[in-house]
JSON list of C-alpha atoms in Angstrom, two decimals:
[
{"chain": "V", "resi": 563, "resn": "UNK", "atom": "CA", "xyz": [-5.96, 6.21, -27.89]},
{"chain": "V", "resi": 564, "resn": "UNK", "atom": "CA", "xyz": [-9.04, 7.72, -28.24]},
{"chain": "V", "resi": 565, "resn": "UNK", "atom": "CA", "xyz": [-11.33, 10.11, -26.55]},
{"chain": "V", "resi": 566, "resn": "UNK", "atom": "CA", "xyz": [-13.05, 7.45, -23.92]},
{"chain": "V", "resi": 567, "resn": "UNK", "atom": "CA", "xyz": [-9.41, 5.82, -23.23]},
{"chain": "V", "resi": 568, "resn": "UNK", "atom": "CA", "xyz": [-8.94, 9.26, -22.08]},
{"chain": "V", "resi": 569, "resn": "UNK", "atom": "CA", "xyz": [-12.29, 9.31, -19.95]},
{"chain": "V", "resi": 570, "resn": "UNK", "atom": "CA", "xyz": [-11.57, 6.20, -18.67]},
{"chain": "V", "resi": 571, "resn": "UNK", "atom": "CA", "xyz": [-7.73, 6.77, -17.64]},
{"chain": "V", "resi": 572, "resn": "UNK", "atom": "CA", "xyz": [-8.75, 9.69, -16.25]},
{"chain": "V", "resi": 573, "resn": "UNK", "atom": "CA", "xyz": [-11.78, 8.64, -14.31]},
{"chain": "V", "resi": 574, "resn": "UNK", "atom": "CA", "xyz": [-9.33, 5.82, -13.05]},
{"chain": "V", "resi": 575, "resn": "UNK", "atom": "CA", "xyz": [-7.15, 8.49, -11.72]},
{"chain": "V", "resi": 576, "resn": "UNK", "atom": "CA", "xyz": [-9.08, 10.53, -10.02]},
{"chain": "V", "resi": 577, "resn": "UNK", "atom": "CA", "xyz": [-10.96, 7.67, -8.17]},
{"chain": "V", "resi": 578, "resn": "UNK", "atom": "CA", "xyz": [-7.62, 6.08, -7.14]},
{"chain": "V", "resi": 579, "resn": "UNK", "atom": "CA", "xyz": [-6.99, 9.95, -5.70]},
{"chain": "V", "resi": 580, "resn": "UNK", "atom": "CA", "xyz": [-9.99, 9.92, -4.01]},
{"chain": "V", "resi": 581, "resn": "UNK", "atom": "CA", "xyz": [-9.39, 6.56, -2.92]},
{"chain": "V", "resi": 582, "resn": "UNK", "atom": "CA", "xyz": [-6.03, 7.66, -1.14]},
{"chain": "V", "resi": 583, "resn": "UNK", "atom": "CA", "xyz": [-7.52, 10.51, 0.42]},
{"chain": "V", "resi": 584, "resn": "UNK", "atom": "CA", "xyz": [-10.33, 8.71, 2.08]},
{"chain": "V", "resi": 585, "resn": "UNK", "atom": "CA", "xyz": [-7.69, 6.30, 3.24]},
{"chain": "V", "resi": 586, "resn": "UNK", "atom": "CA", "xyz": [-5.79, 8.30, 4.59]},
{"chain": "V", "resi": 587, "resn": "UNK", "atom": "CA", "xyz": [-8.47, 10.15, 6.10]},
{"chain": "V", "resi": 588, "resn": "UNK", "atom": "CA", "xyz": [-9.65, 7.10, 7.87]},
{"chain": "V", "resi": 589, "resn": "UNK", "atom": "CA", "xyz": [-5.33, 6.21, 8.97]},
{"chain": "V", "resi": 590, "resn": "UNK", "atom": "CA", "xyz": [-5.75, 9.66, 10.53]},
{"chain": "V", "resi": 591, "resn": "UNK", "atom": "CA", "xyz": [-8.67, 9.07, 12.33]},
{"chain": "V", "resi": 592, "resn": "UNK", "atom": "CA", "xyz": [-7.47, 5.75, 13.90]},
{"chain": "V", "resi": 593, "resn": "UNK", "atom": "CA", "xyz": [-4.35, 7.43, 14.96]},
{"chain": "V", "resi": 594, "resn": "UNK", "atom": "CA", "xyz": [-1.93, 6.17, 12.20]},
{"chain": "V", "resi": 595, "resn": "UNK", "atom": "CA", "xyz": [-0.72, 7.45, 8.91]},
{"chain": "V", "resi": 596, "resn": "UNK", "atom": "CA", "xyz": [-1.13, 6.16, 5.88]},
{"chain": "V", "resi": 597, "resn": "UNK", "atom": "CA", "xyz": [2.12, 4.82, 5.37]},
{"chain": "V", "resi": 598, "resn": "UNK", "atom": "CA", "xyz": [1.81, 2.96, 8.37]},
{"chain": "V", "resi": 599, "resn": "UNK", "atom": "CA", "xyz": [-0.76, 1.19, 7.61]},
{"chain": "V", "resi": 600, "resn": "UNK", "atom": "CA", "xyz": [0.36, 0.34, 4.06]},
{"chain": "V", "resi": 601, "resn": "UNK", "atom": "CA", "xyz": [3.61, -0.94, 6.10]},
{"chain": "V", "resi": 602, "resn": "UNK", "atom": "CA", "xyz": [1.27, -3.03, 8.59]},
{"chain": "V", "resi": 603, "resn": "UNK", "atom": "CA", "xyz": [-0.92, -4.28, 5.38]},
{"chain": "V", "resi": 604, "resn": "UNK", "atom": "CA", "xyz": [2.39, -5.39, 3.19]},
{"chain": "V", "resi": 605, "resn": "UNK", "atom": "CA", "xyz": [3.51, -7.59, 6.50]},
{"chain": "V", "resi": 606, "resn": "UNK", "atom": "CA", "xyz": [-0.02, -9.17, 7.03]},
{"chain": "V", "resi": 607, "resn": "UNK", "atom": "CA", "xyz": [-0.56, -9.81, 3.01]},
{"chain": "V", "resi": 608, "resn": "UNK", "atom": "CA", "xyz": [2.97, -11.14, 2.34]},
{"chain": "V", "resi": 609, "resn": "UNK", "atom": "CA", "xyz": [2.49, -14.55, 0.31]},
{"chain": "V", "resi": 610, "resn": "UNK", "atom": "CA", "xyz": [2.51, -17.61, 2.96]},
{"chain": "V", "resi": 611, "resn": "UNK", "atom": "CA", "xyz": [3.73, -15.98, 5.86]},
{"chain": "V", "resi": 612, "resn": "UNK", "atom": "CA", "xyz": [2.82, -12.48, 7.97]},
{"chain": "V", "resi": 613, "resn": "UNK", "atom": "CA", "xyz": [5.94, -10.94, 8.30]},
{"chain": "V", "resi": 614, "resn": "UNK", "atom": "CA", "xyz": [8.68, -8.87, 5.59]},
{"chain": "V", "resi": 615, "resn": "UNK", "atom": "CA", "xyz": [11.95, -8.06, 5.44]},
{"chain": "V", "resi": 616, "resn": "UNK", "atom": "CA", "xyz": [12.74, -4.91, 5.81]},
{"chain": "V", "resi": 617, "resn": "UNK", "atom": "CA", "xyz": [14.17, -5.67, 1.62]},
{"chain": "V", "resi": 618, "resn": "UNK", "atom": "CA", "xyz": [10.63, -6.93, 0.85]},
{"chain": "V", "resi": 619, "resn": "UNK", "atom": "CA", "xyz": [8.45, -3.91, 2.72]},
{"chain": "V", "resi": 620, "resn": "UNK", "atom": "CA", "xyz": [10.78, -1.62, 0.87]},
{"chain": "V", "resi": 621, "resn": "UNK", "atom": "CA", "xyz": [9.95, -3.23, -2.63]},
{"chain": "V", "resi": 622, "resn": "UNK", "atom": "CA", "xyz": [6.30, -3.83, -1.82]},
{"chain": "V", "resi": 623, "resn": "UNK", "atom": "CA", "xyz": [5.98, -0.04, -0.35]},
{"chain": "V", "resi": 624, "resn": "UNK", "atom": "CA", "xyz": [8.06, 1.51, -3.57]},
{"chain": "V", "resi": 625, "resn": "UNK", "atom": "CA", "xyz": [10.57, 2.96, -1.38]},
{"chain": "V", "resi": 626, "resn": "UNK", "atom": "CA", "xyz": [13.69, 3.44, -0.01]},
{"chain": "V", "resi": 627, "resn": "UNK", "atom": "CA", "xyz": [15.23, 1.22, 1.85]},
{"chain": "V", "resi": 628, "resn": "UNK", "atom": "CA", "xyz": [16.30, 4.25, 4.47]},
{"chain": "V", "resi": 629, "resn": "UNK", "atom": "CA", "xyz": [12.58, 5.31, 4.14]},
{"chain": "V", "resi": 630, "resn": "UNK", "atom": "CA", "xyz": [11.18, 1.80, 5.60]},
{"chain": "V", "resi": 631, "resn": "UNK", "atom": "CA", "xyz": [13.88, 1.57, 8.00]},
{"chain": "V", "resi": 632, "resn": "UNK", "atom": "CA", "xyz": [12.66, 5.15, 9.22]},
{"chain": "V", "resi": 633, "resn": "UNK", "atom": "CA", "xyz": [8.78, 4.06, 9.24]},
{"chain": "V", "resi": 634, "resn": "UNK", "atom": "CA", "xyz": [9.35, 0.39, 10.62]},
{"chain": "V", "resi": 635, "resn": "UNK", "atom": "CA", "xyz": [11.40, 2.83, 13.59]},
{"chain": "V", "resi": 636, "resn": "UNK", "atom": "CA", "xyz": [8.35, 4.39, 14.19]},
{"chain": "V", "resi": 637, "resn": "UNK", "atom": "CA", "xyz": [5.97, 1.74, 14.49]},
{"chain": "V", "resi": 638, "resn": "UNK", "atom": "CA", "xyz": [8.02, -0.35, 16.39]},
{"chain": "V", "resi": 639, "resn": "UNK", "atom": "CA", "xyz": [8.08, 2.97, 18.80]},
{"chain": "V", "resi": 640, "resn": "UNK", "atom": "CA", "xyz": [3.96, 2.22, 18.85]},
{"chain": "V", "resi": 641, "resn": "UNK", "atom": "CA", "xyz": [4.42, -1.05, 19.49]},
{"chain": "V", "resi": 642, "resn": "UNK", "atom": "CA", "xyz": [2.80, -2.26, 16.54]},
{"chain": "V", "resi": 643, "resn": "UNK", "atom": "CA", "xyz": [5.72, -4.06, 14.74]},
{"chain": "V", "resi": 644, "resn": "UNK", "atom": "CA", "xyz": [8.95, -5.89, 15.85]},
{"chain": "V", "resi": 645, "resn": "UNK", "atom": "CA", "xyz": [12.37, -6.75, 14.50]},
{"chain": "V", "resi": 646, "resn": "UNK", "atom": "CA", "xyz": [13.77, -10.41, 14.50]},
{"chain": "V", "resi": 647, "resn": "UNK", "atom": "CA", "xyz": [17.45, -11.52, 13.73]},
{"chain": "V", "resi": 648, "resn": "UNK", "atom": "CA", "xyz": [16.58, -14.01, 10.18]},
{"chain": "V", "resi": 649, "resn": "UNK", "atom": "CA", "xyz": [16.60, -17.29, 11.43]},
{"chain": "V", "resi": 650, "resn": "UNK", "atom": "CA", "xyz": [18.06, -18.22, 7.66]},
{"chain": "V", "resi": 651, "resn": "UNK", "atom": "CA", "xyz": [20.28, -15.59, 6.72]},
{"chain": "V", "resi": 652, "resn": "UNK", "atom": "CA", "xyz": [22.16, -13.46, 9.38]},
{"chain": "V", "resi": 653, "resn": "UNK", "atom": "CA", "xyz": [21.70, -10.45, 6.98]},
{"chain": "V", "resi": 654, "resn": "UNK", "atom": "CA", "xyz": [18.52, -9.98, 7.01]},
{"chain": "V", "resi": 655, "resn": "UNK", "atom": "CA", "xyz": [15.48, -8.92, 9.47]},
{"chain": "V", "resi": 656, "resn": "UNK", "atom": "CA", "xyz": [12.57, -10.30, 9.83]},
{"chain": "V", "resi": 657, "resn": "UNK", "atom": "CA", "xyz": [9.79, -7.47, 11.03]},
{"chain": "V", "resi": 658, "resn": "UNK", "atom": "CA", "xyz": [6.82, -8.91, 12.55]},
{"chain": "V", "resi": 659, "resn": "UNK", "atom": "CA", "xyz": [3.14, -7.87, 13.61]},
{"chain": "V", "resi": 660, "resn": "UNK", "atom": "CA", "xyz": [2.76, -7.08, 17.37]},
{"chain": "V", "resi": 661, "resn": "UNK", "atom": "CA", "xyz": [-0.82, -8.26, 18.43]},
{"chain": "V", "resi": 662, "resn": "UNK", "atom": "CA", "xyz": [-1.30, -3.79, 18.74]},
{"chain": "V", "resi": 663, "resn": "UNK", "atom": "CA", "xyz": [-0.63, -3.84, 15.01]},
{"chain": "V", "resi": 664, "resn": "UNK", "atom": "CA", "xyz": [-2.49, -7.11, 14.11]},
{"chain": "V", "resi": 665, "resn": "UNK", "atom": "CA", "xyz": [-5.82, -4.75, 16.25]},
{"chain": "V", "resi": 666, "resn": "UNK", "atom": "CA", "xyz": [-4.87, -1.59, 14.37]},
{"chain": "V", "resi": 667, "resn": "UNK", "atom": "CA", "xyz": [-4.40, -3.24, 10.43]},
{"chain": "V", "resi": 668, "resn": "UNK", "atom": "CA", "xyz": [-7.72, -5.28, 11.33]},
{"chain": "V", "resi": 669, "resn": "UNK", "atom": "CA", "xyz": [-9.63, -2.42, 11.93]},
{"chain": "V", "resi": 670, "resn": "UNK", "atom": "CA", "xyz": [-8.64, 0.09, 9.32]},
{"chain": "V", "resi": 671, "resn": "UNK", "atom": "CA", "xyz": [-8.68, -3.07, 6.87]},
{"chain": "V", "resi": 672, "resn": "UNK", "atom": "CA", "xyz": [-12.48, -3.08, 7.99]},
{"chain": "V", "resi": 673, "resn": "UNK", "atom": "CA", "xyz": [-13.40, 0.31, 7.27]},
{"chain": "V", "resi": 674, "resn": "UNK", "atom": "CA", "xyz": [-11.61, 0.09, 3.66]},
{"chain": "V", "resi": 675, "resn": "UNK", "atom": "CA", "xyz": [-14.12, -2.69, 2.89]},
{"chain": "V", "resi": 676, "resn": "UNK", "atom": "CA", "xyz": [-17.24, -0.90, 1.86]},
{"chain": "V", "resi": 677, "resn": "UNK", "atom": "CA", "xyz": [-14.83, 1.33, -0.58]},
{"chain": "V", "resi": 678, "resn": "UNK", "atom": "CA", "xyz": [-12.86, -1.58, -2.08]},
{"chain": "V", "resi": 679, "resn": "UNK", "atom": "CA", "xyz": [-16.21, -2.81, -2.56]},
{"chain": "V", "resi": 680, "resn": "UNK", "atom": "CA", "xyz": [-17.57, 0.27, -4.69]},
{"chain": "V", "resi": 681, "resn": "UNK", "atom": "CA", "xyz": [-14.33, 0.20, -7.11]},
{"chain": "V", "resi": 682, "resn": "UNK", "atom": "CA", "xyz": [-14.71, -3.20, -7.84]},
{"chain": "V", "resi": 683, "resn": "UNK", "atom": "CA", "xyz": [-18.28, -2.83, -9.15]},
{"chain": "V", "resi": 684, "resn": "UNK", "atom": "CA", "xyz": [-17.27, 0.41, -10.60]},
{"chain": "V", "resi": 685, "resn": "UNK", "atom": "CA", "xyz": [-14.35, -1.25, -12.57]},
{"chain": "V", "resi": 686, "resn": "UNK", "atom": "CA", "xyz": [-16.30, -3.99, -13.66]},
{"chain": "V", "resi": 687, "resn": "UNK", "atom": "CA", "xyz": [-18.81, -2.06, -15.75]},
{"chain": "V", "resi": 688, "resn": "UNK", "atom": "CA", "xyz": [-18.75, -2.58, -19.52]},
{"chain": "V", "resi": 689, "resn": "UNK", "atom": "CA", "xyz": [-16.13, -0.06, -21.07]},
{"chain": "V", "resi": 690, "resn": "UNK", "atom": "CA", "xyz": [-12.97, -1.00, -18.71]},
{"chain": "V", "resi": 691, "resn": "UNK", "atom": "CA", "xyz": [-12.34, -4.63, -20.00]},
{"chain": "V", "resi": 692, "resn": "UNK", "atom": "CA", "xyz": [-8.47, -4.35, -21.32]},
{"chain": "V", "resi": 693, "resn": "UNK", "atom": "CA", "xyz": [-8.10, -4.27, -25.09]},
{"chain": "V", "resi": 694, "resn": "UNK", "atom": "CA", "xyz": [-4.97, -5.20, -27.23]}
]
């Protein structure tokens, strides 16, 4: 690697902090954390459907299974999320969007926009293409 694969890598890093912290600034301000709303936003973006196992949420969130267990508690406590028995394996629950979750995600989704927007323009300037 040389000296711009640095600058680059590290540019990349530091926006993806800053990223994070703005989103979780704005989680805050909407009354939610931020792993909430990464829980709410891995049900609603699940591939053909908009609900997770609690399996799924914990490989799509990177964490523990006890960990989502623990978070899906507390935003079924907020009403945003519920629990469902599988209807195809008797192991398994289904956790599904509340219409006070749907409202919530929605909104916060929203306000990411204008930022998701910036990073993609940023990360499409010449410099950042991937190289073999």
């Amino acid at each position: 690697m040389d000296k711009q694969d640095y600058q680059r890598l590290a540019h990349f890093r530091q926006r993806l902090r800053r990223f994070m912290r703005y989103s979780g600034l704005l989680c805050k301000c909407n009354g939610t954390t931020a792993p909430q709303y990464q829980l709410l936003l891995q049900m609603r973006g699940a591939p053909e459907r908009d609900w997770a196992t609690v399996g799924e949420l914990a490989e799509r969130l990177q964490s523990k299974h006890h960990s989502v267990v623990a978070l899906i508690d507390r935003c079924e406590a907020m009403s945003l999320v519920e629990r469902k028995p599988s209807r195809k394996d008797r192991r398994q629950v289904e956790v599904h969007l509340l219409p006070a979750g749907e409202a919530l995600l929605a909104r916060i989704a929203e306000l990411h926009r204008e930022e998701v927007q910036l990073l993609r323009e940023e990360f499409q300037l010449p410099g950042w293409e991937l190289v073999d």
